[in-house]
């Protein structure tokens, strides 16, 4: 039985001249898990909005064809009336919270659907157990970390037990362990209760293992099929899939366990371990830095030297202190104890604006810094205020967003906006660049472009810090990795030393082949064979 | 339960508190009620997430309220105590500037500030989800919309801090009004974006669903007629100078209109209202204050009315009204810290 039937579905946003989706036909079987993939800005979120009825009821625009979801035609059924059977988790959990506390949030949908108190109580307890958030039940949402909020958002959508669950990049803000927990819960609901799942996600390595079908959107068109049928046709796939393709394995491995079984057929893998980059003069020194938010410690006795030419990745679980450390370097937060030195001078007495001429900071949510009418004007604004001359075409070309130059920054997709903010900051060519989760919303191809940009930037004698959960990304550009746990620096070294064998932060290739192998290149796959 | 006091008690407290600035311009009462609101606001537990955001809201709002003093002086040219004069040929602001207008503007600013501090206290103390639960199912749509609006203010304040930090980190200096563009544009765009996303979230989470209908509705026409009748009576009462019955009738009319417009929506409540001794005490004292301020004038003159035109007189003080207002400080004494 079909959960979703799209018939000649087309959609165009108001005031837009181009269709986002054009005459799409798609059939989703009830109880299946479907992964939506496509480049940044291809229309993945728009497709999901057609399934929960937000389109055509909310945004206006031109809507053609039909979408039938669990027997309801979305033209005649409002999203609120689909809520009993369709749950949605938004890309940014912050945007979907309506109440102030965890329990209130989880029961909110059930209250709207007029569940009796006993049923609500039962569902609440089950959902808290399922998501492992019993300990958070009385907490205010404003006090939760990003990962905890994502779990609460998912719990709030699951509590009413919808027949279908729509997830828009549910793991984009999560560390690997938290992402695994979330996706395991979704998988269990699918297996045990037959819940249909439609999930848009850029981190394919996380979702592919349990996706039955893939739907790919590119240039307004849709292709769909079983996972193994679709994989050979996709450009952007995780390292494990590329490794399987390179060795001609069939079926293509989706998990490290699958790959390990096929690995026996290989007789020789000659590792080509990447060499560490040379580094220059010391730029940043962090001495005995401690910091607390009120009574909650965030950094504890952090010591660190960072040099020109280094690309330093900060890894650690949600709430481990990565963003706090970046804010110490730019001076947005000041140490309780200890000091931060920039080129040998303490920044303690320097205003943020002065530090900013040498340190560029791209926050996790880039909308906070974009305020001009176009990306071109945004770059010109930075160049003017810092007294620099830049060529906007070259800068945006290097970041793969040249086509966005004359568009309004806030009309861009999440991934494009992220790179637009980076371009706006890099236009000033700061000596130190701080990036907070720069791959949020970026597909693999764009991550590779970003990694190349960062490598080239550091090669000019600059220092780059990246706070990230994306291990497959960081090994493409970082030459040093710092691990933070509960505000303490617990590991510092070359990627191979820190990441190899790590339960939480190793790469797919390392989990498969062990040793110091981290990338496909290390495993002997030539660059020309990489997608 | 916030600070051990339930939402019903806080609603009663807030209603009693705002009655003063809404019905009186006696500066003695207004200053008293402002002090009460500030005392209660600062007695609330600090760990409450929204408190600091709402305090900031009250400070900014009160700052803006002081503009009413200048506006009043420049636009109201009545009163017996002139201190300056602008050329009569100047439109609107031309004419005598009086101390009477200055004093009245100050009184108005204090009234606005007391409402803002009262609102800040109320919103810091009460979880809006609890407010929503107070409403009957038929009013839930209105209640949730109001709740979201309340959530929007602290979220916007929080976003404004992020944007301010991000722009400083970009090297931007806020030296003039023109520099504010780098702050205002992202704030407006992210606020609009967030409002839209919040509305989408409400829709997809079944807010106001019409899928569940309790009974065939017969209430809507009756409620509409009742609402219209109440508005007519309220206007008559206000026209005759009976402000208290007029305000009460107007509130009744709004409530009836809401019942009529949302009669088909059903909603349940997960959390029952808990009545602790603190809640009972605050409810009882707030009810007493309400009764005294609304109906006390039937027994004695409460000196609620006060005017600075045409002459400035010393305001009079009623012990009964003053005591009723002071009762409102009770939450500061009993709130759970």
Tab-separated table of C-alpha atoms in Angstrom, chain B residues 10-11 48 52 55 73 120 134 143 155 164 180 198 200 204 223 234 245-246 249 285 292 305 317 320 334:
chain	number	residue	atom	x	y	z
B	10	UNK	CA	-0.238	34.729	38.504
B	11	UNK	CA	-3.049	35.655	36.108
B	48	UNK	CA	14.271	30.862	35.413
B	52	UNK	CA	16.742	38.163	32.167
B	55	UNK	CA	13.909	42.284	32.359
B	73	UNK	CA	5.063	68.644	26.417
B	120	UNK	CA	7.840	41.245	32.459
B	134	UNK	CA	-5.823	27.299	31.580
B	143	UNK	CA	-4.178	30.860	23.723
B	155	UNK	CA	13.730	34.469	21.483
B	164	UNK	CA	25.323	41.830	17.910
B	180	UNK	CA	22.542	49.893	13.147
B	198	UNK	CA	7.153	28.608	14.153
B	200	UNK	CA	4.755	25.977	10.131
B	204	UNK	CA	2.388	20.398	11.397
B	223	UNK	CA	-21.872	33.595	21.409
B	234	UNK	CA	-19.950	48.331	27.314
B	245	UNK	CA	-18.415	47.956	34.256
B	246	UNK	CA	-17.452	49.155	30.775
B	249	UNK	CA	-18.266	44.129	29.692
B	285	UNK	CA	-4.917	38.592	47.974
B	292	UNK	CA	-11.230	46.835	46.079
B	305	UNK	CA	-8.846	59.926	39.151
B	317	UNK	CA	-4.361	59.056	48.822
B	320	UNK	CA	-7.850	51.341	51.336
B	334	UNK	CA	6.323	33.774	49.342
